[in-house]
Tab-separated table of C-alpha atoms in Angstrom:
chain	number	residue	atom	x	y	z
A	10	MET	CA	-29.285	-9.376	-6.719
A	11	ILE	CA	-26.494	-7.939	-4.381
A	12	PRO	CA	-23.887	-10.459	-3.478
A	13	ARG	CA	-24.004	-11.587	0.101
A	14	THR	CA	-20.446	-10.211	1.063
A	15	GLN	CA	-21.178	-6.828	-0.253
A	16	LYS	CA	-24.699	-6.799	1.227
A	17	PHE	CA	-22.906	-7.602	4.566
A	18	LEU	CA	-20.700	-4.468	4.131
A	19	ARG	CA	-23.691	-2.226	3.150
A	20	ASP	CA	-25.624	-3.073	6.157
A	21	ARG	CA	-23.297	-1.560	8.591
A	22	PRO	CA	-21.010	1.587	8.934
A	23	PRO	CA	-18.164	1.279	6.601
A	24	ARG	CA	-15.128	-0.366	7.694
A	25	ARG	CA	-11.755	1.537	7.267
A	26	VAL	CA	-8.667	-0.143	5.757
A	27	LEU	CA	-4.947	1.224	5.728
A	28	ILE	CA	-2.793	-0.492	3.142
A	29	LEU	CA	1.076	-0.553	3.864
A	30	VAL	CA	3.274	-0.963	0.918
A	31	GLU	CA	7.155	-0.200	0.480
A	32	ASN	CA	8.484	-1.371	-2.718
A	33	LEU	CA	6.316	0.812	-4.998
A	34	PRO	CA	4.263	3.867	-4.945
A	35	SER	CA	0.497	3.977	-5.413
A	36	PRO	CA	-1.197	3.909	-7.636
A	37	PHE	CA	1.664	2.738	-9.691
A	38	ASP	CA	1.591	-0.571	-8.066
A	39	ARG	CA	-1.249	-2.501	-10.007
A	40	ARG	CA	-1.915	-5.253	-7.608
A	41	VAL	CA	-2.121	-2.760	-4.626
A	42	TRP	CA	-4.305	-0.261	-6.378
A	43	GLN	CA	-6.771	-2.940	-7.791
A	44	GLU	CA	-7.062	-4.406	-4.153
A	45	ALA	CA	-7.692	-0.831	-2.862
A	46	THR	CA	-10.344	0.180	-5.574
A	47	THR	CA	-12.138	-3.192	-5.063
A	48	LEU	CA	-12.258	-2.670	-1.408
A	49	ARG	CA	-13.482	0.955	-2.016
A	50	ASP	CA	-16.216	-0.202	-4.297
A	51	ALA	CA	-17.429	-2.689	-1.570
A	52	GLY	CA	-17.803	0.137	0.752
A	53	TYR	CA	-14.587	0.184	2.647
A	54	LEU	CA	-12.705	3.525	3.509
A	55	VAL	CA	-9.238	2.957	2.146
A	56	SER	CA	-6.037	4.767	2.891
A	57	ILE	CA	-2.570	3.836	1.645
A	58	ILE	CA	0.895	4.423	3.003
A	59	CYS	CA	3.736	4.088	0.507
A	60	PRO	CA	7.038	5.717	-0.785
A	61	THR	CA	7.210	8.377	-3.189
A	62	GLY	CA	8.218	7.796	-6.789
A	63	LYS	CA	8.455	9.181	-10.300
A	64	GLY	CA	5.120	10.776	-11.061
A	65	CYS	CA	3.991	10.071	-7.480
A	66	GLU	CA	5.797	13.086	-5.738
A	67	LYS	CA	3.120	14.371	-3.662
A	68	ARG	CA	3.349	13.641	0.215
A	69	PHE	CA	-0.462	13.365	0.310
A	70	GLU	CA	-3.236	13.168	-2.132
A	71	ALA	CA	-6.648	11.639	-2.731
A	72	ILE	CA	-7.517	9.762	-5.838
A	73	ASP	CA	-10.931	8.425	-6.428
A	74	GLY	CA	-11.827	8.613	-2.773
A	75	ILE	CA	-8.470	6.701	-1.549
A	76	ASP	CA	-6.263	8.720	0.589
A	77	ILE	CA	-2.554	8.130	-0.225
A	78	TRP	CA	0.251	9.176	2.262
A	79	ARG	CA	3.712	9.002	0.829
A	80	TYR	CA	7.243	9.340	2.246
A	81	ASP	CA	10.745	9.583	0.644
A	82	LEU	CA	13.221	6.764	0.764
A	83	PRO	CA	16.760	7.893	0.909
A	84	LEU	CA	18.121	4.810	-1.408
A	85	GLU	CA	17.186	1.531	-2.917
A	86	GLY	CA	18.881	-1.083	-0.950
A	87	LYS	CA	21.499	-3.334	-2.779
A	88	GLY	CA	23.532	-5.091	-0.297
A	89	ALA	CA	22.404	-6.441	3.060
A	90	LYS	CA	23.223	-3.128	4.908
A	91	GLY	CA	21.567	-1.128	2.012
A	92	TYR	CA	18.271	-3.148	2.633
A	93	LEU	CA	18.753	-2.515	6.580
A	94	VAL	CA	18.904	1.168	6.009
A	95	GLU	CA	16.155	1.198	3.446
A	96	TYR	CA	13.566	-0.858	5.653
A	97	ALA	CA	14.417	0.802	8.840
A	98	VAL	CA	13.715	4.295	7.203
A	99	ALA	CA	10.356	2.647	5.487
A	100	LEU	CA	9.412	1.273	8.720
A	101	SER	CA	9.850	4.287	10.770
A	102	TRP	CA	7.821	6.617	8.253
A	103	THR	CA	5.119	4.086	7.987
A	104	LEU	CA	4.511	4.159	11.592
A	105	VAL	CA	4.519	7.981	11.899
A	106	LEU	CA	2.029	8.042	9.036
A	107	SER	CA	-0.061	5.192	10.479
A	108	LEU	CA	-0.312	7.117	13.593
A	109	ARG	CA	-1.514	10.189	11.730
A	110	VAL	CA	-4.302	8.113	9.856
A	111	PHE	CA	-5.106	6.455	13.105
A	112	PHE	CA	-5.930	9.833	14.733
A	113	GLY	CA	-7.427	11.321	11.574
A	114	ARG	CA	-9.643	9.055	9.334
A	115	GLY	CA	-8.902	6.040	11.363
A	116	PHE	CA	-8.693	2.427	10.302
A	117	ASP	CA	-10.067	-0.946	11.538
A	118	VAL	CA	-7.688	-3.095	9.577
A	119	ILE	CA	-4.020	-2.944	8.462
A	120	HIS	CA	-3.441	-4.527	5.339
A	121	ALA	CA	0.389	-4.913	4.971
A	122	CYS	CA	2.018	-5.807	1.613
A	123	ASN	CA	5.631	-7.368	1.620
A	124	PRO	CA	8.407	-6.833	1.373
A	125	PRO	CA	9.725	-6.155	3.790
A	126	ASP	CA	8.515	-8.609	6.277
A	127	LEU	CA	8.621	-6.126	9.156
A	128	PHE	CA	5.034	-4.565	9.043
A	129	PHE	CA	3.755	-7.109	11.497
A	130	LEU	CA	5.619	-4.915	14.060
A	131	ILE	CA	3.090	-2.232	13.281
A	132	GLY	CA	0.151	-4.569	12.897
A	133	GLY	CA	0.844	-6.203	16.240
A	134	PHE	CA	0.966	-2.816	17.808
A	135	PHE	CA	-2.544	-1.901	16.595
A	136	LYS	CA	-3.909	-5.059	17.404
A	137	LEU	CA	-3.624	-3.961	20.983
A	138	PHE	CA	-6.200	-1.506	20.128
A	139	GLY	CA	-8.570	-4.063	18.556
A	140	LYS	CA	-7.481	-3.650	15.013
A	141	LYS	CA	-7.172	-6.543	12.459
A	142	PHE	CA	-4.132	-7.402	10.632
A	143	VAL	CA	-4.052	-8.818	6.967
A	144	PHE	CA	-0.666	-10.030	5.569
A	145	ASP	CA	-0.429	-9.697	1.909
A	146	HIS	CA	2.157	-12.068	0.952
A	147	HIS	CA	3.639	-10.814	-2.381
A	148	ASP	CA	7.218	-12.012	-2.057
A	149	LEU	CA	9.045	-14.922	-0.566
A	150	ASN	CA	11.731	-12.888	1.154
A	151	PRO	CA	13.932	-15.969	2.472
A	152	GLU	CA	13.968	-17.141	-1.181
A	153	LEU	CA	14.629	-13.722	-2.555
A	154	TYR	CA	17.588	-13.339	-0.171
A	155	GLU	CA	19.139	-16.511	-1.343
A	156	ALA	CA	18.515	-15.674	-4.820
A	157	LYS	CA	20.117	-12.188	-4.491
A	158	PHE	CA	22.988	-13.157	-2.431
A	159	GLY	CA	23.622	-16.952	-3.062
A	160	ARG	CA	23.861	-17.916	0.597
A	161	ARG	CA	21.842	-19.255	3.507
A	162	ASP	CA	23.469	-17.387	6.669
A	163	LEU	CA	22.255	-15.275	9.733
A	164	PHE	CA	20.434	-12.976	7.444
A	165	HIS	CA	18.591	-15.881	5.781
A	166	ARG	CA	17.436	-17.407	9.192
A	167	LEU	CA	16.431	-13.658	10.094
A	168	MET	CA	14.277	-13.530	7.158
A	169	LEU	CA	12.605	-16.841	7.946
A	170	ALA	CA	11.998	-15.491	11.302
A	171	LEU	CA	10.186	-12.225	10.205
A	172	GLU	CA	8.038	-14.146	7.550
A	173	TYR	CA	7.104	-16.613	10.548
A	174	TRP	CA	5.905	-13.761	12.828
A	175	SER	CA	4.080	-12.038	9.879
A	176	PHE	CA	1.944	-15.064	9.446
A	177	ARG	CA	1.528	-15.612	13.319
A	178	THR	CA	0.462	-11.880	13.730
A	179	ALA	CA	-1.936	-12.016	10.847
A	180	ASP	CA	-5.699	-12.495	11.259
A	181	VAL	CA	-5.934	-13.395	7.532
A	182	SER	CA	-3.273	-13.930	4.894
A	183	ILE	CA	-3.557	-13.445	1.191
A	184	ALA	CA	-1.651	-15.843	-0.976
A	185	THR	CA	-0.836	-14.961	-4.786
A	186	ASN	CA	-0.955	-18.509	-5.847
A	187	GLU	CA	-1.288	-21.983	-4.349
A	188	SER	CA	2.710	-22.307	-3.826
A	189	TYR	CA	2.338	-19.353	-1.547
A	190	ARG	CA	-0.725	-20.707	0.246
A	191	ARG	CA	1.257	-23.797	1.023
A	192	ILE	CA	4.035	-21.576	2.441
A	193	ALA	CA	1.717	-19.827	4.800
A	194	ILE	CA	0.151	-23.105	6.114
A	195	ASP	CA	3.380	-25.133	6.172
A	196	ARG	CA	6.167	-22.669	7.200
A	197	GLY	CA	3.791	-19.957	8.685
A	198	ARG	CA	1.586	-22.314	10.551
A	199	MET	CA	-1.519	-20.358	9.462
A	200	PRO	CA	-4.968	-22.069	9.783
A	201	SER	CA	-5.929	-23.220	6.189
A	202	GLU	CA	-9.291	-21.605	6.488
A	203	ARG	CA	-7.590	-18.306	7.261
A	204	VAL	CA	-5.343	-18.282	4.075
A	205	PHE	CA	-6.961	-16.908	0.653
A	206	VAL	CA	-5.428	-17.200	-2.704
A	207	VAL	CA	-6.021	-13.967	-4.597
A	208	ARG	CA	-4.017	-13.706	-8.019
A	209	SER	CA	-2.675	-10.678	-9.453
A	210	GLY	CA	-5.225	-10.737	-12.403
A	211	PRO	CA	-4.580	-8.116	-14.985
A	212	SER	CA	-7.291	-5.674	-16.114
A	213	LEU	CA	-8.301	-5.946	-19.523
A	214	GLU	CA	-9.711	-2.532	-19.590
A	215	ARG	CA	-6.263	-1.116	-18.751
A	216	LEU	CA	-4.516	-3.525	-20.996
A	217	GLU	CA	-5.978	-2.618	-24.297
A	218	ILE	CA	-4.955	-3.979	-27.555
A	219	LEU	CA	-3.589	-1.161	-29.942
A	220	PRO	CA	-2.096	-0.809	-33.212
A	221	ALA	CA	1.864	-1.516	-33.398
A	222	GLU	CA	4.247	1.488	-33.515
A	223	GLU	CA	6.989	0.691	-35.995
A	224	ARG	CA	9.462	3.121	-34.062
A	225	PHE	CA	10.049	0.575	-31.380
A	226	LYS	CA	11.596	-1.731	-33.969
A	227	CYS	CA	14.412	0.510	-34.905
A	228	GLY	CA	14.038	-0.451	-38.393
A	229	ARG	CA	14.122	-4.158	-37.888
A	230	ARG	CA	11.497	-6.791	-38.863
A	231	TYR	CA	10.706	-8.119	-35.291
A	232	LEU	CA	10.517	-6.832	-31.824
A	233	VAL	CA	10.827	-9.015	-28.529
A	234	GLY	CA	9.262	-7.315	-25.515
A	235	TYR	CA	10.154	-7.601	-21.833
A	236	VAL	CA	8.598	-5.468	-18.908
A	237	GLY	CA	9.668	-6.000	-15.345
A	238	VAL	CA	12.477	-5.220	-12.789
A	239	MET	CA	16.028	-4.945	-13.776
A	240	GLY	CA	17.412	-7.119	-10.911
A	241	LYS	CA	19.756	-9.781	-10.253
A	242	GLN	CA	16.835	-12.627	-10.100
A	243	GLU	CA	15.218	-11.374	-13.099
A	244	GLY	CA	17.752	-13.050	-15.425
A	245	ILE	CA	18.294	-9.976	-17.828
A	246	ASP	CA	21.979	-11.251	-18.155
A	247	HIS	CA	20.562	-14.580	-19.516
A	248	LEU	CA	18.363	-12.540	-21.924
A	249	LEU	CA	21.459	-10.488	-23.046
A	250	ARG	CA	23.388	-13.764	-23.705
A	251	ALA	CA	20.490	-15.108	-25.717
A	252	VAL	CA	20.472	-11.870	-27.854
A	253	HIS	CA	24.133	-12.376	-28.275
A	254	HIS	CA	23.471	-15.968	-29.605
A	255	ILE	CA	20.847	-14.674	-31.890
A	256	VAL	CA	22.939	-11.769	-33.216
A	257	HIS	CA	26.240	-13.304	-33.446
A	258	GLN	CA	25.921	-16.935	-33.693
A	259	LEU	CA	22.681	-17.332	-35.793
A	260	GLY	CA	23.311	-14.406	-37.705
A	261	ARG	CA	20.018	-12.596	-37.269
A	262	SER	CA	20.159	-8.849	-37.578
A	263	ASP	CA	16.354	-8.482	-37.957
A	264	VAL	CA	15.302	-8.667	-34.285
A	265	GLN	CA	15.215	-5.761	-31.894
A	266	PHE	CA	14.609	-6.391	-28.142
A	267	GLY	CA	12.799	-3.515	-26.003
A	268	LEU	CA	13.348	-4.025	-22.445
A	269	VAL	CA	10.881	-1.718	-20.108
A	270	GLY	CA	11.683	-1.319	-16.371
A	271	GLY	CA	13.936	0.082	-13.687
A	272	GLY	CA	15.848	-1.384	-11.072
A	273	THR	CA	19.264	-1.592	-9.259
A	274	SER	CA	20.779	-3.562	-12.185
A	275	LEU	CA	19.803	-1.243	-15.046
A	276	GLU	CA	23.045	0.416	-15.563
A	277	GLU	CA	24.936	-2.767	-15.149
A	278	MET	CA	22.838	-4.438	-17.741
A	279	ARG	CA	23.193	-1.491	-20.166
A	280	ALA	CA	27.048	-1.850	-19.815
A	281	TYR	CA	26.871	-5.789	-20.326
A	282	ALA	CA	24.972	-5.296	-23.448
A	283	VAL	CA	27.824	-3.272	-24.650
A	284	ALA	CA	30.424	-5.717	-23.585
A	285	LEU	CA	28.521	-8.529	-25.434
A	286	GLY	CA	28.396	-6.386	-28.546
A	287	VAL	CA	24.591	-6.351	-28.704
A	288	ALA	CA	23.837	-2.720	-27.431
A	289	ASP	CA	22.376	-1.564	-30.962
A	290	PHE	CA	19.898	-4.501	-30.684
A	291	VAL	CA	18.499	-3.933	-27.255
A	292	THR	CA	16.509	-0.602	-26.240
A	293	PHE	CA	16.524	-0.016	-22.468
A	294	THR	CA	13.669	2.320	-21.835
A	295	GLY	CA	13.949	2.508	-17.894
A	296	ARG	CA	10.758	3.052	-16.008
A	297	VAL	CA	8.074	4.708	-18.429
A	298	PRO	CA	4.364	5.707	-18.132
A	299	ASP	CA	1.651	3.262	-18.839
A	300	HIS	CA	0.981	4.330	-22.160
A	301	GLU	CA	4.543	3.979	-23.438
A	302	LEU	CA	4.852	0.417	-21.783
A	303	LEU	CA	1.573	-0.575	-23.555
A	304	ALA	CA	2.703	0.814	-26.875
A	305	MET	CA	6.057	-1.236	-26.740
A	306	LEU	CA	4.263	-4.517	-25.688
A	307	ASN	CA	1.602	-3.991	-28.199
A	308	THR	CA	4.263	-3.818	-31.093
A	309	ALA	CA	6.074	-6.852	-29.894
A	310	ASP	CA	5.860	-10.084	-31.775
A	311	VAL	CA	7.090	-12.106	-28.959
A	312	CYS	CA	7.462	-11.478	-25.117
A	313	VAL	CA	9.942	-13.002	-22.979
A	314	ASN	CA	10.267	-13.771	-19.231
A	315	PRO	CA	14.030	-14.673	-18.495
A	316	ASP	CA	13.530	-15.139	-14.833
A	317	ILE	CA	16.114	-17.276	-13.384
A	318	ALA	CA	15.141	-20.826	-12.351
A	319	ASN	CA	15.208	-20.874	-8.484
A	320	ASP	CA	13.200	-21.530	-5.358
A	321	MET	CA	11.680	-17.984	-5.546
A	322	ASN	CA	10.889	-17.618	-9.185
A	323	ASP	CA	9.654	-21.396	-9.323
A	324	LYS	CA	6.933	-20.478	-6.748
A	325	SER	CA	5.947	-17.144	-7.892
A	326	THR	CA	3.426	-15.871	-10.173
A	327	MET	CA	4.806	-13.033	-12.464
A	328	ASN	CA	2.760	-10.010	-13.160
A	329	LYS	CA	4.571	-9.759	-16.585
A	330	ILE	CA	3.371	-13.201	-17.922
A	331	MET	CA	-0.397	-12.232	-17.078
A	332	GLU	CA	0.143	-8.732	-18.857
A	333	TYR	CA	1.642	-10.469	-21.936
A	334	MET	CA	-1.309	-12.974	-22.181
A	335	ALA	CA	-3.806	-10.019	-21.747
A	336	LEU	CA	-2.241	-8.442	-24.602
A	337	GLY	CA	-2.422	-11.486	-26.765
A	338	LYS	CA	1.301	-12.079	-26.920
A	339	PRO	CA	3.058	-15.581	-27.244
A	340	ILE	CA	5.599	-16.021	-24.554
A	341	VAL	CA	9.152	-17.556	-24.077
A	342	GLN	CA	10.230	-18.449	-20.651
A	343	PHE	CA	12.204	-20.672	-18.614
A	344	ASP	CA	10.377	-23.797	-17.233
A	345	LEU	CA	9.132	-22.765	-14.130
A	346	ALA	CA	6.278	-24.440	-12.031
A	347	GLU	CA	4.009	-21.278	-11.553
A	348	GLY	CA	5.032	-19.718	-14.909
A	349	ARG	CA	3.687	-22.895	-16.566
A	350	ILE	CA	0.494	-22.980	-14.488
A	351	SER	CA	-0.327	-19.348	-15.422
A	352	ALA	CA	0.766	-19.549	-19.120
A	353	GLN	CA	0.064	-23.027	-20.129
A	354	ARG	CA	-0.213	-23.059	-24.113
A	355	ALA	CA	0.410	-19.395	-24.375
A	356	SER	CA	4.249	-20.060	-23.721
A	357	LEU	CA	7.193	-21.925	-24.854
A	358	TYR	CA	9.369	-23.283	-22.328
A	359	ALA	CA	13.372	-23.099	-22.742
A	360	ARG	CA	15.571	-25.303	-20.479
A	361	LYS	CA	16.123	-23.768	-17.132
A	362	ASN	CA	18.681	-20.980	-17.134
A	363	ASP	CA	19.912	-21.890	-20.560
A	364	ALA	CA	20.492	-18.730	-22.520
A	365	VAL	CA	21.062	-20.534	-25.940
A	366	ASP	CA	17.991	-22.712	-25.643
A	367	LEU	CA	15.947	-19.464	-24.760
A	368	ALA	CA	17.366	-17.774	-27.810
A	369	GLY	CA	16.295	-20.892	-29.992
A	370	ARG	CA	12.777	-20.614	-28.589
A	371	ILE	CA	12.459	-16.916	-29.376
A	372	VAL	CA	13.688	-17.476	-33.028
A	373	GLU	CA	11.470	-20.594	-33.216
A	374	LEU	CA	8.259	-18.456	-32.610
A	375	LEU	CA	9.449	-15.464	-34.605
A	376	ASP	CA	9.688	-17.622	-37.487
A	377	ASP	CA	6.220	-19.238	-37.037
A	378	PRO	CA	3.512	-16.362	-37.333
A	379	VAL	CA	0.622	-19.014	-37.342
A	380	ARG	CA	1.893	-20.434	-34.017
A	381	ARG	CA	2.399	-17.061	-32.484
A	382	ALA	CA	-1.257	-16.142	-33.385
A	383	GLN	CA	-2.681	-19.267	-31.956
A	384	MET	CA	-0.588	-18.808	-28.867
A	385	GLY	CA	-1.539	-15.345	-28.377
A	386	GLU	CA	-5.298	-16.006	-28.827
A	387	PHE	CA	-5.098	-18.826	-26.156
A	388	GLY	CA	-3.367	-16.321	-23.677
A	389	ARG	CA	-5.795	-13.762	-24.250
A	390	ARG	CA	-8.834	-15.917	-23.875
A	391	ARG	CA	-7.433	-17.470	-20.673
A	392	VAL	CA	-7.186	-14.247	-18.992
A	393	SER	CA	-10.629	-13.178	-20.111
A	394	GLU	CA	-12.147	-16.443	-19.011
A	395	ALA	CA	-10.167	-17.296	-15.892
A	396	LEU	CA	-7.303	-14.933	-14.670
A	397	GLU	CA	-8.851	-11.343	-15.213
A	398	TRP	CA	-8.968	-9.258	-11.892
A	399	ARG	CA	-12.729	-9.465	-11.965
A	400	TYR	CA	-12.466	-13.114	-10.846
A	401	GLU	CA	-10.102	-12.353	-7.983
A	402	ALA	CA	-12.052	-9.533	-6.522
A	403	PRO	CA	-14.668	-11.729	-4.889
A	404	LYS	CA	-11.763	-13.814	-3.215
A	405	LEU	CA	-10.324	-10.619	-1.645
A	406	LEU	CA	-13.681	-9.555	-0.407
A	407	ALA	CA	-14.308	-13.256	0.942
A	408	ALA	CA	-10.938	-12.910	2.819
A	409	TYR	CA	-11.967	-9.565	4.373
A	410	ALA	CA	-15.591	-11.076	5.418
A	411	THR	CA	-13.612	-13.672	7.326
A	412	LEU	CA	-12.084	-11.004	9.594
A	413	TRP	CA	-14.902	-10.695	11.583
A	414	GLN	CA	-16.190	-14.051	11.856
A	415	SER	CA	-15.170	-16.369	14.682
A	416	ALA	CA	-13.322	-19.473	14.244
A	417	ALA	CA	-16.428	-21.411	14.733
A	418	ASP	CA	-18.089	-19.619	12.202
A	419	THR	CA	-15.268	-19.788	9.549
A	420	PRO	CA	-15.891	-22.566	7.055
A	421	ARG	CA	-12.951	-24.672	6.513
A	422	ARG	CA	-11.559	-25.004	2.954
A	423	ALA	CA	-10.201	-27.918	1.376
A	424	THR	CA	-6.458	-27.795	0.322
A	425	PRO	CA	-5.393	-27.630	-2.351
A	426	THR	CA	-8.421	-26.445	-4.513
A	427	ALA	CA	-8.269	-26.223	-8.277
A	428	ASP	CA	-10.541	-23.200	-8.353
A	429	ASP	CA	-8.159	-20.982	-6.629
A	430	ASP	CA	-5.707	-21.095	-9.410
A	431	ALA	CA	-8.636	-21.298	-12.206
A	432	VAL	CA	-6.815	-24.409	-13.509
A	433	ARG	CA	-8.111	-28.028	-13.395
A	434	GLY	CA	-6.067	-31.140	-14.202
A	435	SER	CA	-2.695	-29.155	-13.888
A	436	VAL	CA	0.326	-30.705	-12.070
A	437	ARG	CA	1.042	-28.500	-9.236
A	438	PRO	CA	4.446	-27.711	-7.529
A	439	VAL	CA	4.692	-29.669	-4.158
A	440	VAL	CA	6.102	-27.447	-1.562
A	441	ALA	CA	7.562	-29.369	1.360
A	442	GLY	CA	8.149	-27.619	4.472
A	443	PRO	CA	8.392	-28.184	8.135
A	444	ARG	CA	5.007	-28.270	9.957
A	445	ASN	CA	4.557	-27.397	13.582
A	446	LEU	CA	7.157	-24.887	13.549
A	447	SER	CA	8.301	-23.173	16.814
A	448	ALA	CA	10.345	-19.835	16.876
A	449	ARG	CA	13.255	-21.959	17.790
A	450	ALA	CA	12.704	-24.463	15.029
A	451	LEU	CA	13.126	-21.542	12.295
A	452	GLU	CA	16.679	-21.192	13.561
A	453	THR	CA	17.376	-24.839	12.505
A	454	THR	CA	15.258	-25.750	9.681
A	455	ARG	CA	16.950	-23.024	7.461
A	456	GLY	CA	13.731	-22.739	5.317
A	457	ASP	CA	14.388	-25.738	3.140
A	458	THR	CA	11.202	-25.993	0.836
A	459	PRO	CA	12.401	-28.119	-1.983
A	460	ILE	CA	9.956	-28.393	-4.949
C-alpha cells in the first residue's frame, strides 16, 4: 500500500525543490543529502546550491538525479568581520545560482539550511513569485555567536533579528529536536502546526560495522575516537587537557586518541597538543574520506564528545553522537540535555566542562570491557529501533505535504510530543523564551533562553 503522502505526490506533476546550504558541500553534508534523496525518492525534482570543497570541486554535476550547483568561498570566517565577508559572498553566489535554476529546471520550494540566517532574503524574494519557503534550522546562531565570542552585543542582537525573520518568512520550519522546535515557536513565533521535528538520523547502510584496523592505535592497546569540527565550541581543548591528565597524571601510556575532522582551530589544537606534551598520543587526521573515518571509528574502543556545556550545545543534537551509536560504540561526553536524550544509556556523562572528570570517565570505560559492550549494544539497538533516518524521512515528507495545505486544513499538533524524539518518559530541557515577539522586542530581550 502506498503511503498517503507519497500517493499524493505521485498523483500530480512533480514539485521541484531547491536546497540552499552554505557550511558544507553536497553530498558531503549527510543531513542535507539524506533530505535530498528522500525528496527525490518521493517524486520531487531536487536541486542543491552549496560551496565547493575537497572532493566536491565541480561547479555543476548531477548525482543520482540531483542537480548540484557549487560556488567558491574565498575564506572560512573566523572573527565577526571574516564571517561578514564569507556570508556576503555566499549570499551573492546563492542568489545568482538560484536565478539560474529558476530560469532552468525551476523550483516550487526553496529549502534553506542555516547557517547563515540570511537565506530568508532569497526565500522572501521568490515568495513574490508564488514559491514556498522552508527553513531547515540546523544551528542556533545567536547561541553559536555567544559561544564563539563570549558576548551579547550588537552582532548578537543582529543574529536574533535574522533568526526571527527566517522563521517569519518560512511557510514551514524543520527542527532537529524538541529544543529547536520550542525556539521556533517561542522565539520565532512560528505556528506550532507548521514546525516539524526531523532528527538527523544516521544511515545504518552507510555506517557499516567493520573489523578494527590496528594501525590507528599506533602500537597502543586502546583507541579513543572523535569525529567532528575542530572549532572553539567543540571543546577540543578540554579533550586535550583530559589526554594530558590520562598520560601525565594517571601514567597511562596505552591509549591513543584519533581525532577526525577539519576546522578553523585545527592548527591551533595541534600546537596545543605539543604544548601539553601529548602530541605523540593524539592523531589529528584533518578532513578525510568516509572510508577512512569509518575505519578509525570502527577501531575505537570508546568514542568521545567534548562539546562545551553552553546554551547552544545543551539544546543541539550532535550528528557524531548518532554515528557513534550506529557503530555500536560506548560514549563519554559532558552532561548536556540533548546529548543525554539522544544517547541515554549508551553514554557516560562527565561533569560539565571538567576535563579531569572527562578523563576519569574515559579510563573507567576503557578498563571495563563488559560495560563497553553493553553500552555499545544499547546504542546500536536504539538507532536501529528509533533514531535511524528511515524513521525521520516520513516526517520530512509530512512537512512538505503541509506546504500546500491551507491553515484550516492543517491538523494542529500537541507540543511537546514524545514521538518526535522517539523517547518516552525522558526529562526534557525546558526552553523559556519570550512569546509574542515583535521586531522591536528582539532588540531588548537579547535572546535569553535559560534551560
